[in-house]
Short mmCIF file of C-alpha atoms and ligand atoms in Angstrom, two decimals:
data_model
loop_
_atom_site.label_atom_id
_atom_site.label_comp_id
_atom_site.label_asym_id
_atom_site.label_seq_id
_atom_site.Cartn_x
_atom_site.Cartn_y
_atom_site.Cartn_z
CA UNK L 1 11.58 18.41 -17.48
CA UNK L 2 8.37 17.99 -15.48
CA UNK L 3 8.98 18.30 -11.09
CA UNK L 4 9.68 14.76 -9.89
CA UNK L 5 6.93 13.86 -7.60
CA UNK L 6 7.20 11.11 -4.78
CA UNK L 7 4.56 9.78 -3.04
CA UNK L 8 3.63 6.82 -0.45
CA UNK L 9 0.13 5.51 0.37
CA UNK L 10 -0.46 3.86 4.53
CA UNK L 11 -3.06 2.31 5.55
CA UNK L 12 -4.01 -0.77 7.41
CA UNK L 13 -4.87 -4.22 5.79
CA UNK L 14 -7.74 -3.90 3.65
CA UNK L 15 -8.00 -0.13 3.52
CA UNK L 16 -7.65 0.33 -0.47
CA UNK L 17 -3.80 1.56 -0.28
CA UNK L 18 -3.98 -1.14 -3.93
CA UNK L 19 -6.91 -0.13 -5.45
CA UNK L 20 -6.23 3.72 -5.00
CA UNK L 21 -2.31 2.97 -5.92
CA UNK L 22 -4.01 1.47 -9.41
CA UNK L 23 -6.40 5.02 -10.05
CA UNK L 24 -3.63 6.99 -9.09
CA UNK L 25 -0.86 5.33 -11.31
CA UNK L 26 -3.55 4.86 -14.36
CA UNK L 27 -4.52 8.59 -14.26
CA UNK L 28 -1.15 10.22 -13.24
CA UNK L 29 1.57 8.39 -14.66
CA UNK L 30 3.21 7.15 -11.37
CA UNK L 31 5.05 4.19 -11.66
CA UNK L 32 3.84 2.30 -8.88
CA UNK L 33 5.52 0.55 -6.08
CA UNK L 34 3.88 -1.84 -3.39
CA UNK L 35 6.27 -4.01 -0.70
CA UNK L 36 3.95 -6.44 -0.90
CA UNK L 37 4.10 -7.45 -4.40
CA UNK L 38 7.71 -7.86 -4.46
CA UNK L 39 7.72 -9.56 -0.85
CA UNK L 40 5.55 -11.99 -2.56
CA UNK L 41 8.01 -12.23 -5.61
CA UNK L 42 11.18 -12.90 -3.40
CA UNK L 43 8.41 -15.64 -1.31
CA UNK L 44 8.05 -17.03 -5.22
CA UNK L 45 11.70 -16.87 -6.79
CA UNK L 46 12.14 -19.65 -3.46
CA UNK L 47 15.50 -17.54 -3.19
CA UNK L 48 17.54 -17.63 0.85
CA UNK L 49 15.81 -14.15 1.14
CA UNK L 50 12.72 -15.04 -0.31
CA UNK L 51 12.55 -18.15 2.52
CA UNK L 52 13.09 -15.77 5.15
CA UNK L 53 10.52 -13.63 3.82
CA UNK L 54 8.07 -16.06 3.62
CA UNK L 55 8.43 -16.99 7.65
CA UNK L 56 7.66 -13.58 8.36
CA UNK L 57 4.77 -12.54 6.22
CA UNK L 58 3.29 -16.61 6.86
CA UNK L 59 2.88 -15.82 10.49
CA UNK L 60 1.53 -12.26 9.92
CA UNK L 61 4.38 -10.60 11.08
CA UNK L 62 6.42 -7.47 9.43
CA UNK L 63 9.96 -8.25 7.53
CA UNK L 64 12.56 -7.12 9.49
CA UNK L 65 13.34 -3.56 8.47
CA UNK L 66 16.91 -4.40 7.23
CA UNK L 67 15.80 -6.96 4.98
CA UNK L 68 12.81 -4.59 3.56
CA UNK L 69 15.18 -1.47 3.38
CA UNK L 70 17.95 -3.53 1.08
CA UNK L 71 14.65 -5.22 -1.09
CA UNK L 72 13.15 -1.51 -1.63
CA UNK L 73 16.10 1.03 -1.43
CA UNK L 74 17.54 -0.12 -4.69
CA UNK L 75 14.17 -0.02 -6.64
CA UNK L 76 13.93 3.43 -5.03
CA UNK L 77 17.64 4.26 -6.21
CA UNK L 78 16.99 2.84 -9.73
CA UNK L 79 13.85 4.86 -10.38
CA UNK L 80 15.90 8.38 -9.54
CA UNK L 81 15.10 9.95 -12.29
CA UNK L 82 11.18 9.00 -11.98
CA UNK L 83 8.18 10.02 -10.49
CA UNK L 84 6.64 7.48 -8.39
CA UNK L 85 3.84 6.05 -5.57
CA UNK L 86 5.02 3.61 -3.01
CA UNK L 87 2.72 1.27 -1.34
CA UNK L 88 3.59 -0.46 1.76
CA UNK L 89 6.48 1.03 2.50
CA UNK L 90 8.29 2.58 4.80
CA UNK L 91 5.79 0.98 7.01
CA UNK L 92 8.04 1.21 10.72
CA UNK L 93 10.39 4.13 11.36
CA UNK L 94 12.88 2.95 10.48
CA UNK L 95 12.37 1.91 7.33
CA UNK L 96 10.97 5.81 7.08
CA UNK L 97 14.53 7.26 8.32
CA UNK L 98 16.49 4.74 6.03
CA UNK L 99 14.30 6.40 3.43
CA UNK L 100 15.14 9.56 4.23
CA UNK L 101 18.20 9.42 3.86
CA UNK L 102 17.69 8.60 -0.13
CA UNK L 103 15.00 10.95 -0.81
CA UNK L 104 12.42 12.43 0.19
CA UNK L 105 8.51 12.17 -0.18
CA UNK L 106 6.35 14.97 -1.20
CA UNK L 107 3.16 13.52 0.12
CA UNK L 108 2.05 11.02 1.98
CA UNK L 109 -1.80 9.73 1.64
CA UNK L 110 -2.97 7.77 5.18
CA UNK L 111 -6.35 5.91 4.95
CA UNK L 112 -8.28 6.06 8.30
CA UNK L 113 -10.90 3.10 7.35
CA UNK L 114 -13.32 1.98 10.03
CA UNK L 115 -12.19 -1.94 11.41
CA UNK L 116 -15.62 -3.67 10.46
CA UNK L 117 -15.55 -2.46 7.17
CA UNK L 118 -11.25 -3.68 6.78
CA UNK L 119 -12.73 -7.45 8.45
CA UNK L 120 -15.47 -7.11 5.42
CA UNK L 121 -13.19 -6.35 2.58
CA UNK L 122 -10.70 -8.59 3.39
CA UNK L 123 -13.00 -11.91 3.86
CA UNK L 124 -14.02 -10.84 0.50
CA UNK L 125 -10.36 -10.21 -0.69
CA UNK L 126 -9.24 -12.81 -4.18
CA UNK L 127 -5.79 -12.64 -5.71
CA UNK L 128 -4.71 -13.24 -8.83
CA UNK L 129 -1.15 -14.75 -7.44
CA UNK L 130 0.92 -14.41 -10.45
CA UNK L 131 0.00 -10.88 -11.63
CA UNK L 132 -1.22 -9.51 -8.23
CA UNK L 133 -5.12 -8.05 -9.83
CA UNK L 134 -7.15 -8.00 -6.37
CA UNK L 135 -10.88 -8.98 -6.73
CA UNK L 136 -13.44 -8.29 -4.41
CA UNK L 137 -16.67 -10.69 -4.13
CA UNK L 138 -18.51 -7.58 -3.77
CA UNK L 139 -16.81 -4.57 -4.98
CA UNK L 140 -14.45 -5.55 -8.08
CA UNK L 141 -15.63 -9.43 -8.41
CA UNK L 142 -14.16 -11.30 -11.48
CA UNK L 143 -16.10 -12.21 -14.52
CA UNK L 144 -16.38 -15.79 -13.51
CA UNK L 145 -16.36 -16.50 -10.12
CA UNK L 146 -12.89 -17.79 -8.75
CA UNK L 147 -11.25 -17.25 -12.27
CA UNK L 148 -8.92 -14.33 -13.54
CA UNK L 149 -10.55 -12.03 -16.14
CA UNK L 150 -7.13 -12.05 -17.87
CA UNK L 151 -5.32 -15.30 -17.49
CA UNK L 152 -8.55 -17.31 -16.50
CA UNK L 153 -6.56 -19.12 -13.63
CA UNK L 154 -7.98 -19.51 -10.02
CA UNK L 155 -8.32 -17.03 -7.40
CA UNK L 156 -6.87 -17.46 -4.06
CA UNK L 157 -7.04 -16.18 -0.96
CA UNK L 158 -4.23 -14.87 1.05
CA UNK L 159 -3.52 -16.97 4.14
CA UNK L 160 -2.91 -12.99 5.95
CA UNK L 161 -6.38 -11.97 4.85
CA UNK L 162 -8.17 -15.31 6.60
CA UNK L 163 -9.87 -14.14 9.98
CA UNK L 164 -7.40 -15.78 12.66
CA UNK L 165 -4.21 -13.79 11.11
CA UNK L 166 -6.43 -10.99 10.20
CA UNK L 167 -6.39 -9.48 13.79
CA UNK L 168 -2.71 -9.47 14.98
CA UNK L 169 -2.17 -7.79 11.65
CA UNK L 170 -4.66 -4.94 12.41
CA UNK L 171 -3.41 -4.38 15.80
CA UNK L 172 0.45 -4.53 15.01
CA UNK L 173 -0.21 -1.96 11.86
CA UNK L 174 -1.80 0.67 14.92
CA UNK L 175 1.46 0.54 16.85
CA UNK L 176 3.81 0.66 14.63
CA UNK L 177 2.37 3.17 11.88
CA UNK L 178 2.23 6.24 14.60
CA UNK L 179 5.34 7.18 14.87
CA UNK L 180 5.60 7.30 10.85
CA UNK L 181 2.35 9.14 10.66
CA UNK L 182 3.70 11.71 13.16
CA UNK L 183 7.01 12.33 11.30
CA UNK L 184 5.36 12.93 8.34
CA UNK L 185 2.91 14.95 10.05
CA UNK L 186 5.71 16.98 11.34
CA UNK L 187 6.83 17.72 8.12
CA UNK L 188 3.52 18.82 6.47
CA UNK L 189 2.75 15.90 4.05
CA UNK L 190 0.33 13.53 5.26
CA UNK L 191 -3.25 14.15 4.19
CA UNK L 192 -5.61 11.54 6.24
CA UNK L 193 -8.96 10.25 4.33
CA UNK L 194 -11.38 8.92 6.78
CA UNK L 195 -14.86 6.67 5.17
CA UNK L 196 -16.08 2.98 3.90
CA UNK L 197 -16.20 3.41 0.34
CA UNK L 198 -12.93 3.65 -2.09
CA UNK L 199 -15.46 5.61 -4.55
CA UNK L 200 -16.15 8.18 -2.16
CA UNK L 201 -12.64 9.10 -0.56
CA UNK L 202 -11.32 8.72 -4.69
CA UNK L 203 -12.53 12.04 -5.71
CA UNK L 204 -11.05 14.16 -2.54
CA UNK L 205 -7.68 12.37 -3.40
CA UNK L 206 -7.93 12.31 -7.11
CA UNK L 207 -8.40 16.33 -6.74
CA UNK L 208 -4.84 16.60 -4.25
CA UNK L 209 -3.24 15.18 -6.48
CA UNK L 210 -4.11 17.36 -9.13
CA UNK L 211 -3.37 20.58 -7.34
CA UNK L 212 0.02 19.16 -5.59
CA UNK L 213 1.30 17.71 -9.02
CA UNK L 214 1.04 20.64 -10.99
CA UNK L 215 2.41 23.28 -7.84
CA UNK L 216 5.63 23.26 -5.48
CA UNK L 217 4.95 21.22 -2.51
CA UNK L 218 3.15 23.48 0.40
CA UNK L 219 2.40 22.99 4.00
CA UNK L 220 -1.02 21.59 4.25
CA UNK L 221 -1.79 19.00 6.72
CA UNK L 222 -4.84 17.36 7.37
CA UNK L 223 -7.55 16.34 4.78
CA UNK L 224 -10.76 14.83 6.19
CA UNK L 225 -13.39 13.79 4.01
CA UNK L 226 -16.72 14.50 5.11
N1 GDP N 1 -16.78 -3.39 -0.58
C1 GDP N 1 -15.70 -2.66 -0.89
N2 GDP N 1 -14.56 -3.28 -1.16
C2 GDP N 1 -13.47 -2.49 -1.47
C3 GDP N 1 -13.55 -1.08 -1.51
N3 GDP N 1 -12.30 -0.61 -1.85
C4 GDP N 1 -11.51 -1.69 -2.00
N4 GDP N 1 -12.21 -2.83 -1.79
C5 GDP N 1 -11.77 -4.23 -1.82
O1 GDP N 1 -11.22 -4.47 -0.52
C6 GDP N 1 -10.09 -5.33 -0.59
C7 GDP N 1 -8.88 -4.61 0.00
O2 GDP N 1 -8.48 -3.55 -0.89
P1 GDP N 1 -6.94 -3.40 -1.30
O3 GDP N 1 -6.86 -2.28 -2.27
O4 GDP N 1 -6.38 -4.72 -1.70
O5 GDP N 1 -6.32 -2.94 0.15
P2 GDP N 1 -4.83 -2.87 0.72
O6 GDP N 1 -4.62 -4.09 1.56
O7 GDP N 1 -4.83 -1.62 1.58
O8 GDP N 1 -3.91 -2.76 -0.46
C8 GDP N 1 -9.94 -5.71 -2.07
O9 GDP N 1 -10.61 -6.94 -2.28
C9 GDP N 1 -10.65 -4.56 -2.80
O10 GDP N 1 -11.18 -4.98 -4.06
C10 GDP N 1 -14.82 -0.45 -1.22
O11 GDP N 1 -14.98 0.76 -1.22
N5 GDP N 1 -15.83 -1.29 -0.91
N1 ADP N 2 7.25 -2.31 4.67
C1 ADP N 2 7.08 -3.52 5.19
N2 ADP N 2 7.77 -3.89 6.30
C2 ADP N 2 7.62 -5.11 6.84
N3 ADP N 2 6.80 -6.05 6.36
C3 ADP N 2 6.08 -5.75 5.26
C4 ADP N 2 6.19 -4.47 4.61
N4 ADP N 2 5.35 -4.46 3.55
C5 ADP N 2 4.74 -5.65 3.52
N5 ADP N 2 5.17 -6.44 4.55
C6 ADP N 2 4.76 -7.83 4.84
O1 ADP N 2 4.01 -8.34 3.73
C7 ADP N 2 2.66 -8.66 4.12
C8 ADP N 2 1.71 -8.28 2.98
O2 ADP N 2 1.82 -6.91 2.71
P1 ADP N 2 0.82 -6.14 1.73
O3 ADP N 2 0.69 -6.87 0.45
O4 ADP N 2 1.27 -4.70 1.69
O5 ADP N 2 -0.59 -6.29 2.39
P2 ADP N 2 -1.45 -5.50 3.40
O6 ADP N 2 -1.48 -4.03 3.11
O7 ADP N 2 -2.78 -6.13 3.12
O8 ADP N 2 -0.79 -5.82 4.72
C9 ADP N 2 2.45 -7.89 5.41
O9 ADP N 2 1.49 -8.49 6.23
C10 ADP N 2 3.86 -7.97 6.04
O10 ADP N 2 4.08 -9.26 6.60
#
């Protein structure tokens, strides 16, 4: 049997931790994992958690790390036997140490993307609510404007990607990500991609993934793209 592989994407709001999750799943296999999409499900299924949930993300603010670590742990525990690429999580400590405790990562991708360009994207940013297919105005934009290529139903924008929520969200994501970047600098697997465009950082990631899939893990640290 192929080497499991485990891997988890950071990044702040808007730095294309989704649209590299989809290249990466589509062209290695990885079954794909992002917090927010099944924060949003939980918001949707109108459940006790799901109302709690929704006060959280609705004012900008992270889930509290026990209710994220019991949503994501058992998705984590169920998949044992996969290969996979997490998005969104662990996003605090915490959430990083309850992790460890399950398994642990073989590489960890961090997206250093400048904050004009994340304000940009993010104006920009449609959802598809019920599947979760991101559009861009600019970058990815539908077939017909405000309409689903699939489905055909409306677009929406998140109320956490409008400008007024946009930077508490920015600000609390530097605080609380550096402690998780460090740890997993510590332990050799974070590679950092720094630039504006998703189709220029795509290649340097798409070609460390190819090398780290196909050897044992090794201690390499820091990737910069030029
Ligand atoms: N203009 C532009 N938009 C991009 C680029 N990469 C991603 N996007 C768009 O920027 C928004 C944020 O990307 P997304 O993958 O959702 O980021 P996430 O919040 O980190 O998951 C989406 O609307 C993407 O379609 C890029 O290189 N240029
Ligand atoms: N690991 C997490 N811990 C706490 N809150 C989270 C976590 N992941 C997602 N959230 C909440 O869900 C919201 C949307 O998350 P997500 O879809 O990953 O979007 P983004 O990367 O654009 O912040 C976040 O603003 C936050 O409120």
């Amino acid at each position: 049997m192929a080497k499991l592989f485990r891997a988890a994407i950071m990044g702040p709001p808007g730095s294309g931790k989704g649209t590299i999750s989809k290249r990466i799943a589509q062209s290695f296999g990885l079954q794909y994992l992002s917090s927010g999409h099944y924060l949003r499900e939980s918001i949707a299924a109108n459940t006790e958690a799901g109302v709690l949930v929704r006060s959280y993300v609705e004012r900008s603010m992270l889930v509290p790390d026990h209710v994220m670590t019991k949503l994501m742990l058992p998705r984590l525990e169920q998949l044992i036997d996969h290969s996979w690429l997490l998005d969104g999580f662990p996003r605090t400590l915490s959430q990083a140490q309850a992790m460890n405790n399950l398994c642990q990562l073989d590489l960890v991708i961090s997206l250093n993307i400048p904050f004009e360009t994340l304000r940009e994207r993010l104006s920009e940013r449609l959802i598809h609510p019920a599947s979760g297919r991101v559009y861009n105005m600019g970058f990815n934009p539908p077939r017909v404007q405000g309409k689903d290529d699939i489905t055909g139903e409306p677009l929406i924008q998140h109320d956490d990607d409008k400008p007024e929520a946009l930077m508490a969200r920015l600000r609390h994501y530097k605080d609380v990500a550096k402690p998780v970047i460090d740890l997993y600098k510590s332990q050799g697997i974070l590679h950092s991609f720094s630039g504006t465009d998703t189709d220029r950082i795509w290649p340097y990631i798409n070609s460390l993934l190819s090398t780290k899939m196909h050897t044992q893990p090794s201690n390499s640290v820091q990737t910069q793209t030029p």
